[in-house]
Amino acid sequence: MKKIATGNKAVAEAVKQAKPEVVAVYPITPQTEIVETIADYVTSGQLASRFIPVESEHSAMAACIGASITGVRTFTATSSHGLLYMHEMTNWAAGARLPIVMANVNRAIGPGWNIWAEHTDALQERDTGWLQVYVATVQEAYDATLMAFRIAEHNDVLLPVMINLDGFSLSHNMQPLDTVEPGDFIPPCHLPHAIDPKNPTSYGGLTGPNDHFRFRWDIERSMRDSVKVIEETQKEFAKRFGRSYGFTENYRCDDADVILIAMGTFGKEAEVAIDLLRKEGINAGSMRIRWFRPFPKLDLAGKEVVVIDRDYSFGSGGILAQEIVAQTKRDVYSVIAGLGGQEVTYDDLADFVRKRRIGEEFWFGVTGNV
Amino acid sequence: MFEIRIHSRGGQGGVTAARLIAMAALHDGKYATACPFYGAERRGAPVVSFVRIDDHPIKVYSQIRNPDLVLVLDESVMSVVDVLNGLKKGGRVLINSAHKHEFAGFTTSNVDLTGIALRDHLVVAGSPVLDTTVLGALAKMGICSVDSVKKAIREMFSDEMNVNAEEDAYREISL
């Protein structure tokens, strides 16, 4: 059924249909609408979850971990400082191989205090062992949330999944949403190492120097195996519901000489910039990175690359640009734009391509080259 | 693409109006997005919302700079905000006012939405409800169909009072 919904409502709707047994959350702007909506589903009887209103995000993730280890489906949502407050526990969730699903509404980190979109919050979680997907429309927020449960709980993966949506520009954007009946698209959760009172086991025990690396490798092995699971899940989703997704969303890339790469809503607005550039005779295409972990194999042979980073690693560079440079062994034009909700239009995006200086870094809005 | 910028004050229903317009456009078989610009809102502060309507999926997220239509739900914001900023040449302005505002180069319509809301007893927490009445004005302008506007209002509000107010606004607005 088609309706108008915000990105936050779309996530909550998908969660309702995925029926997690436990939802443990703490509100934080701009994610609060997800918490409120799920709380409303639970109190009105539309969702039979145990809703745990915890006192902090650290506790939210800890409660999800405790619930998940019993083998039940779990969900939480957060943003910015909330995500960073969870950090110890996000590592634990991945290390304990728990398929927790979390929506993170991307928001800048203070100080200075800021509630608007930026990706640095989620990218500070990139080495935790969580799968990360970045969405760009209300429909995609819904679709990706449904798929996240199936991917996380797949026994070849058993890693937590984070769905990322841009604060306000997507979380509060009202767009058409077509909901589906997921049916058996998300099979029942089966955690092979769930607590079983008939077979007592210890959890979180000491792993010595002869064992620890094996557990680390096991996370990486599953992360690599998740590529196939993501592909299969997206294919099955397209077959059942008619909407297809890839690791990246490519727009007019095939015959392009220069590719504009971004994540989130900039990656969608980039398509408008590409149409502008094409009219000017510039053979440009855009690539929206959807899955950041596992990071996709990119085919950029023979093309110039402009990367938009809505994030930064101080003393090094744009985080997405680093990933692309490391993988493709090439120089890019690295643009830092949109931090803390900085307004960036499709004209600006087109301008980044027009004025590209491969090998250099440019901070949008900062005078001159830095 | 048809772009609308709504100027109001926090609590007057500017965001709800944006949502209702998007819902009505969807019923008309079009694509629509609606987004408020979020700042440090508080009741009474000037706020801006955006609506885009198109025959194709909308890929633009940045703020509307050159609207086709500007809606002013509270005429007092005009003393602190340049509501005409970026309005397309020959664009349209709709002002909720009992007075007659005119702007050279633009088609200006004045309609007393506040008066209609008060008369129809559409008052919540002491404030007149403007978001449904404004839909009547939009229907009259042909931006959304009358049927879709009513459908959107009925989806959001369970009573018929809002539909009546929308009908009054449709009747009383002079374009």
XYZ file of C-alpha atoms in Angstrom:
545
model
C 0.000 0.000 0.000
C 1.342 3.437 -0.942
C 1.421 6.229 1.592
C 3.521 9.210 2.617
C 6.006 8.462 5.380
C 9.229 9.800 6.866
C 12.464 7.803 6.838
C 12.033 7.186 10.560
C 8.463 5.886 10.131
C 9.602 3.638 7.287
C 12.203 1.987 9.525
C 9.644 1.542 12.333
C 7.124 0.031 9.911
C 9.671 -2.533 8.684
C 10.578 -3.383 12.287
C 6.893 -3.962 13.073
C 6.711 -6.444 10.213
C 9.961 -8.176 11.166
C 8.481 -8.730 14.673
C 11.557 -8.607 16.913
C 10.889 -10.192 20.302
C 12.933 -7.509 22.060
C 13.384 -3.806 21.319
C 15.639 -1.910 23.753
C 16.045 1.764 22.933
C 16.925 5.187 24.222
C 15.635 8.268 22.357
C 17.968 10.756 20.695
C 17.366 13.404 18.006
C 16.846 12.858 15.078
C 16.097 9.170 15.682
C 13.443 9.624 18.393
C 10.519 9.167 15.983
C 11.633 5.531 15.452
C 11.529 4.844 19.210
C 8.206 6.654 19.634
C 6.586 4.842 16.723
C 7.700 1.400 17.888
C 6.577 2.212 21.446
C 3.198 3.118 19.996
C 3.030 -0.182 18.053
C 3.777 -2.093 21.253
C 1.308 -0.231 23.502
C -1.455 -0.426 20.871
C -0.903 -4.160 20.465
C 0.293 -4.018 16.844
C 3.673 -5.423 17.813
C 4.110 -8.094 20.470
C 7.675 -7.138 21.408
C 9.152 -6.743 24.838
C 9.927 -3.006 24.754
C 12.725 -2.058 27.161
C 13.035 1.705 27.723
C 16.577 1.734 29.058
C 18.450 4.604 30.748
C 21.253 4.949 28.179
C 22.449 3.749 24.789
C 25.157 1.625 26.418
C 22.352 -0.176 28.232
C 20.254 -0.357 25.047
C 22.967 -2.323 23.295
C 23.701 -4.370 26.433
C 20.003 -5.302 26.681
C 19.950 -6.270 23.011
C 23.040 -8.418 23.576
C 21.440 -10.148 26.565
C 18.244 -10.755 24.619
C 19.951 -11.819 21.416
C 22.110 -14.451 23.123
C 18.885 -16.246 24.093
C 18.224 -16.615 20.371
C 15.480 -14.029 19.878
C 15.298 -11.291 17.236
C 16.353 -7.867 18.542
C 16.299 -4.290 17.311
C 17.511 -0.922 18.494
C 17.963 2.554 17.029
C 20.280 5.418 17.813
C 22.195 8.390 16.476
C 25.469 10.281 16.924
C 26.487 10.482 20.591
C 24.126 7.622 21.367
C 26.015 5.388 18.963
C 29.361 6.450 20.392
C 28.117 5.763 23.915
C 27.323 2.210 22.730
C 30.772 1.715 21.268
C 32.060 -0.805 23.817
C 28.885 -2.835 23.398
C 28.770 -2.643 19.586
C 32.143 -4.390 19.595
C 30.738 -6.953 21.998
C 27.672 -7.588 19.831
C 29.812 -8.380 16.791
C 32.386 -10.384 18.752
C 29.651 -12.483 20.371
C 28.245 -13.072 16.870
C 24.810 -11.653 17.631
C 22.557 -10.691 14.691
C 21.248 -7.474 16.238
C 19.714 -4.990 13.793
C 20.125 -1.285 14.491
C 19.024 1.842 12.664
C 21.457 4.714 13.031
C 20.253 8.136 11.978
C 23.494 9.799 10.901
C 24.172 12.969 12.844
C 27.241 15.070 13.566
C 29.233 14.687 16.749
C 29.745 17.594 19.127
C 31.061 19.899 20.232
C 29.954 22.279 18.744
C 26.557 20.878 19.377
C 24.834 19.912 16.142
C 21.844 17.708 15.349
C 22.168 17.568 11.539
C 23.444 14.959 9.120
C 27.020 13.696 9.001
C 28.446 10.197 8.579
C 31.321 10.406 11.060
C 29.210 8.778 13.792
C 28.711 5.495 11.928
C 32.149 5.549 10.334
C 33.717 5.594 13.802
C 32.082 2.146 14.112
C 33.580 0.812 10.914
C 36.085 -1.538 12.589
C 33.638 -3.159 15.023
C 32.486 -6.042 12.817
C 29.057 -4.599 12.051
C 27.725 -4.683 8.523
C 26.798 -1.162 7.424
C 24.351 -0.092 4.744
C 23.628 3.563 3.842
C 20.233 4.355 2.314
C 18.988 7.371 0.364
C 15.190 7.192 0.136
C 12.283 6.466 2.482
C 11.477 3.367 0.409
C 15.048 2.166 0.651
C 15.096 2.727 4.436
C 12.104 0.386 4.697
C 13.428 -2.206 2.237
C 16.924 -2.248 3.760
C 15.517 -2.723 7.272
C 13.513 -5.772 6.179
C 16.580 -7.192 4.433
C 18.863 -6.426 7.406
C 17.140 -9.017 9.628
C 17.458 -11.753 7.004
C 21.123 -10.937 6.341
C 22.173 -10.577 10.003
C 20.458 -13.798 11.085
C 21.694 -15.873 8.143
C 23.872 -18.589 9.651
C 26.704 -17.801 7.222
C 26.775 -14.266 8.659
C 25.622 -14.000 12.312
C 26.883 -10.447 12.571
C 24.963 -7.315 13.523
C 23.708 -4.969 10.789
C 23.464 -1.177 10.968
C 21.105 0.696 8.625
C 22.227 4.304 8.196
C 19.989 7.161 7.148
C 20.858 10.862 6.975
C 19.534 12.901 9.898
C 16.589 15.167 8.971
C 17.292 15.167 5.226
C 16.050 11.559 5.162
C 14.870 10.741 8.689
C 12.302 13.566 8.535
C 11.769 13.683 4.781
C 8.244 12.634 3.767
C 8.175 10.533 0.612
C 5.993 7.838 -0.943
C 6.373 4.454 0.765
C 5.101 1.188 -0.651
C 4.886 -1.439 2.089
C 4.833 -5.181 1.419
C 3.751 -8.339 3.179
C 7.140 -9.886 3.977
C 5.647 -13.348 4.648
C 8.487 -15.871 4.949
C 11.045 -13.508 3.400
C 12.517 -13.236 6.914
C 12.742 -16.810 8.229
C 12.502 -17.461 11.997
C 15.644 -16.471 13.890
C 17.889 -19.423 14.701
C 21.017 -18.696 16.675
C 23.174 -21.848 16.804
C 25.026 -20.702 19.929
C 21.954 -19.499 21.833
C 21.771 -20.115 25.580
C 20.312 -23.548 26.230
C 19.553 -24.401 29.881
C 19.806 -28.104 29.015
C 23.310 -27.627 27.703
C 25.070 -25.129 29.988
C 27.940 -23.262 28.346
C 30.035 -20.304 29.437
C 29.930 -17.061 27.472
C 32.494 -14.312 27.310
C 35.249 -16.390 28.835
C 38.939 -15.546 28.554
C 40.426 -16.363 25.159
C 44.197 -16.585 25.382
C 46.848 -15.628 22.844
C 46.507 -19.025 21.157
C 42.817 -18.574 20.457
C 41.888 -14.901 20.214
C 43.066 -14.428 16.628
C 40.916 -17.385 15.563
C 37.790 -15.551 16.742
C 38.917 -12.377 14.952
C 39.494 -14.339 11.754
C 36.074 -15.943 12.155
C 34.463 -12.471 12.091
C 36.358 -11.587 8.923
C 35.481 -14.943 7.305
C 31.788 -14.277 7.963
C 32.137 -10.693 6.764
C 33.503 -12.080 3.471
C 30.751 -14.721 3.350
C 28.165 -11.993 3.924
C 28.820 -10.694 0.386
C 27.057 -13.720 -1.073
C 24.251 -13.548 1.483
C 23.641 -9.864 0.738
C 23.567 -10.604 -2.992
C 21.136 -13.486 -2.527
C 18.925 -11.474 -0.191
C 18.754 -8.479 -2.529
C 18.017 -10.791 -5.458
C 15.254 -12.560 -3.554
C 13.816 -9.205 -2.453
C 13.710 -8.022 -6.074
C 12.051 -11.277 -7.132
C 9.353 -11.058 -4.470
C 8.744 -7.336 -4.216
C 10.057 -5.890 -7.475
C 12.654 -3.475 -6.140
C 16.299 -4.253 -6.792
C 19.378 -3.081 -4.938
C 23.115 -3.644 -5.331
C 26.208 -2.963 -3.251
C 26.366 0.327 -5.109
C 23.788 2.250 -7.100
C 25.377 3.285 -10.393
C 23.964 6.059 -12.556
C 25.202 6.608 -16.131
C 28.586 5.102 -15.193
C 29.169 2.794 -18.163
C 30.406 5.381 -20.674
C 31.496 7.949 -18.076
C 34.992 9.474 -17.957
C 34.521 10.782 -14.419
C 32.577 9.203 -11.553
C 31.148 11.104 -8.579
C 31.039 8.826 -5.530
C 29.001 9.558 -2.383
C 26.891 7.880 0.310
C 23.393 8.649 1.562
C 21.164 11.407 0.196
C 24.068 13.191 -1.582
C 24.484 10.002 -3.618
C 20.890 10.330 -4.845
C 20.981 14.079 -5.499
C 24.234 13.419 -7.410
C 22.106 11.876 -10.179
C 20.575 15.304 -10.820
C 24.096 16.779 -10.971
C 25.106 14.095 -13.494
C 22.200 15.010 -15.799
C 23.336 18.663 -15.616
C 26.944 17.757 -16.427
C 25.910 15.524 -19.321
C 24.006 18.455 -20.854
C 27.239 20.450 -20.669
C 29.071 17.704 -22.512
C 30.887 16.327 -19.453
C 30.749 12.528 -19.524
C 30.030 12.007 -15.843
C 28.339 9.242 -13.871
C 27.557 8.738 -10.192
C 28.067 5.828 -7.839
C 26.282 5.682 -4.515
C 28.042 3.379 -2.086
C 25.251 1.495 -0.250
C 27.200 -1.167 1.616
C 30.212 0.292 3.383
C 30.866 -2.958 5.316
C 31.563 -5.277 3.681
C 33.149 -2.733 1.333
C 32.291 -3.541 -2.290
C 34.776 -4.267 -5.062
C 34.666 -1.176 -7.268
C 35.346 -1.153 -10.989
C 36.688 2.316 -11.751
C 39.224 1.363 -14.432
C 39.980 4.198 -16.846
C 37.860 6.736 -14.976
C 38.629 9.818 -12.937
C 37.075 9.751 -9.479
C 35.586 12.482 -7.299
C 34.646 11.361 -3.769
C 32.297 13.272 -1.461
C 32.938 12.612 2.213
C 30.326 13.713 4.716
C 32.821 12.767 7.423
C 36.481 13.202 8.240
C 39.376 11.460 9.944
C 41.505 14.247 11.409
C 45.145 14.059 10.417
C 44.366 11.757 7.514
C 41.402 12.533 5.225
C 37.893 11.708 4.111
C 37.078 8.190 5.260
C 35.262 7.053 2.107
C 38.068 8.485 -0.038
C 40.619 6.516 1.988
C 38.730 3.281 1.378
C 38.555 3.928 -2.353
C 42.199 4.984 -2.655
C 43.313 1.934 -0.665
C 41.288 -0.478 -2.768
C 41.732 0.941 -6.246
C 45.321 2.236 -5.787
C 44.543 5.511 -7.486
C 44.360 9.197 -6.695
C 40.945 10.825 -6.297
C 39.611 14.349 -5.870
C 38.500 14.273 -2.249
C 35.720 16.698 -1.350
C 34.666 17.227 2.264
C 31.105 18.553 2.193
C 27.880 18.475 4.166
C 29.400 18.210 7.647
C 26.798 18.905 10.343
C 24.047 19.396 7.763
C 25.941 21.944 5.618
C 23.688 22.693 2.658
C 25.013 21.114 -0.557
C 22.939 21.382 -3.728
C 23.117 19.436 -6.982
C 24.739 22.543 -8.495
C 27.478 22.292 -5.883
C 27.893 18.564 -6.580
C 28.204 19.288 -10.307
C 30.749 21.995 -9.524
C 32.923 19.530 -7.595
C 33.134 17.475 -10.799
C 33.726 20.497 -13.077
C 36.546 21.853 -10.911
C 38.108 18.511 -9.949
C 41.804 18.413 -9.175
C 42.715 14.742 -8.938
C 45.076 14.060 -6.050
C 43.890 17.018 -3.999
C 41.509 17.558 -1.101
C 38.892 20.308 -0.956
C 36.801 21.442 1.999
C 33.569 22.901 0.659
C 32.834 26.334 2.125
C 36.412 26.806 3.317
C 38.131 29.545 1.333
C 40.878 28.398 -1.002
C 42.586 25.035 -1.063
C 43.443 23.328 2.176
C 8.771 19.817 -10.935
C 6.496 22.116 -8.914
C 8.104 23.504 -5.753
C 6.303 25.033 -2.787
C 7.831 26.863 0.171
C 5.668 27.301 3.253
C 6.353 30.051 5.786
C 4.687 29.791 9.169
C 5.409 29.943 12.866
C 6.149 26.875 15.004
C 2.852 25.257 16.048
C 0.717 26.645 13.208
C 0.710 23.454 11.161
C 3.166 24.321 8.396
C 4.765 20.867 8.556
C 1.366 19.143 8.622
C 0.268 21.241 5.637
C 3.388 20.075 3.762
C 2.550 16.465 4.588
C -1.095 16.857 3.525
C -0.076 18.413 0.184
C 2.319 15.506 -0.437
C -0.426 13.004 0.451
C -2.883 14.719 -1.904
C -0.300 14.753 -4.718
C 0.267 11.028 -4.176
C -3.488 10.451 -4.549
C -3.283 12.419 -7.799
C -0.835 9.773 -9.017
C 2.212 12.021 -8.708
C 5.473 11.790 -6.820
C 5.918 14.130 -3.885
C 8.364 14.861 -1.098
C 7.859 17.142 1.872
C 10.451 18.265 4.350
C 10.595 20.888 7.043
C 13.820 22.762 7.555
C 14.735 21.825 11.079
C 16.448 24.320 13.291
C 16.045 25.105 16.948
C 12.242 25.238 16.679
C 10.035 26.523 19.345
C 6.426 27.557 19.328
C 6.002 30.902 17.629
C 9.379 31.053 15.862
C 9.364 31.496 12.056
C 9.706 28.081 10.333
C 9.970 26.936 6.720
C 8.723 23.734 5.068
C 9.192 22.500 1.518
C 7.041 20.422 -0.843
C 8.055 19.094 -4.249
C 5.584 17.560 -6.712
C 6.633 15.885 -9.954
C 5.627 13.242 -12.493
C 8.919 11.435 -11.841
C 10.647 10.203 -8.660
C 12.244 13.173 -6.868
C 15.971 12.972 -6.219
C 16.586 16.415 -4.756
C 17.095 16.786 -1.003
C 18.573 20.267 -0.764
C 16.356 23.197 0.167
C 14.065 24.827 -2.385
C 15.724 27.998 -3.626
C 13.388 28.968 -6.485
C 9.848 28.005 -5.528
C 6.903 28.187 -7.927
C 4.597 28.989 -5.037
C 5.118 30.578 -1.636
C 2.521 29.963 1.075
C 2.496 32.340 4.016
C 0.422 30.970 6.883
C 1.282 33.880 9.187
C 1.565 37.331 7.630
C 3.598 38.605 10.598
C 6.622 36.563 9.457
C 6.857 38.893 6.445
C 8.374 41.574 8.693
C 11.282 39.291 9.645
C 11.637 36.938 6.650
C 11.877 37.796 2.938
C 9.177 35.362 1.832
C 9.664 36.320 -1.835
C 13.342 35.339 -1.785
C 14.098 33.257 -4.899
C 10.452 33.041 -5.982
C 10.329 32.276 -9.723
C 9.526 35.135 -12.087
C 5.758 35.275 -12.405
C 5.464 32.900 -9.427
C 2.574 32.783 -7.050
C 2.123 33.924 -3.446
C -0.734 32.839 -1.195
C -1.103 34.754 2.037
C -3.346 33.916 4.955
C -4.686 37.394 5.571
C -7.864 39.413 5.904
C -5.992 42.231 4.164
C -5.047 42.636 0.551
C -1.324 42.181 -0.047
C 0.098 42.674 -3.519
C 3.587 42.092 -4.885
C 4.681 43.457 -8.248
C 5.660 40.715 -10.693
C 3.917 37.951 -8.787
C 0.359 36.659 -8.666
C -0.789 37.285 -5.121
C -3.839 35.708 -3.485
C -5.132 36.597 -0.050
C -7.478 34.374 1.892
C -8.511 34.623 5.534
C -7.727 31.049 6.599
C -7.573 32.073 10.258
C -11.078 33.552 10.027
C -12.394 30.365 8.415
C -10.755 28.136 11.042
C -12.147 30.240 13.920
C -15.621 30.325 12.383
C -15.566 26.547 11.824
C -14.396 25.963 15.440
C -11.099 24.465 14.284
C -9.027 25.533 17.258
C -6.462 23.354 19.004
C -4.764 24.534 22.196
C -5.983 28.057 21.522
C -4.558 28.235 17.982
C -6.599 28.141 14.766
C -5.873 25.082 12.573
C -4.582 26.324 9.221
C -3.184 23.200 7.566
C -6.507 21.826 6.327
C -7.920 25.159 5.183
C -4.822 25.815 3.108
C -5.539 22.595 1.202
C -8.812 24.109 -0.023
C -6.860 27.032 -1.437
C -4.415 24.697 -3.188
C -7.272 22.706 -4.680
C -8.767 25.933 -6.035
C -5.392 26.765 -7.611
C -5.429 23.380 -9.331
C -2.233 22.182 -7.666
C -4.032 19.158 -6.229
C -7.439 17.793 -7.184
C -10.411 18.413 -4.884
C -10.975 14.669 -4.414
C -7.347 13.997 -3.473
C -7.309 16.877 -1.013
C -10.398 15.535 0.767
C -8.968 12.025 0.761
C -5.720 13.232 2.329
C -7.565 15.212 5.023
C -9.820 12.251 5.869
C -6.749 10.006 6.133
C -5.167 12.268 8.713
C -8.221 13.503 10.633
C -11.129 11.334 11.664
C -13.739 14.133 11.880
C -15.429 16.011 9.031
C -14.789 19.460 10.536
C -11.484 19.697 8.689
C -13.106 18.771 5.381
C -15.765 21.455 5.948
C -13.082 24.069 6.596
C -11.246 22.989 3.447
C -14.489 23.406 1.471
C -15.051 26.868 2.951
C -11.557 27.940 1.965
C -12.099 26.548 -1.541
C -15.282 28.629 -1.864
C -13.975 31.828 -0.338
C -10.545 32.205 -1.909
C -10.405 34.585 -4.832
C -7.547 33.993 -7.228
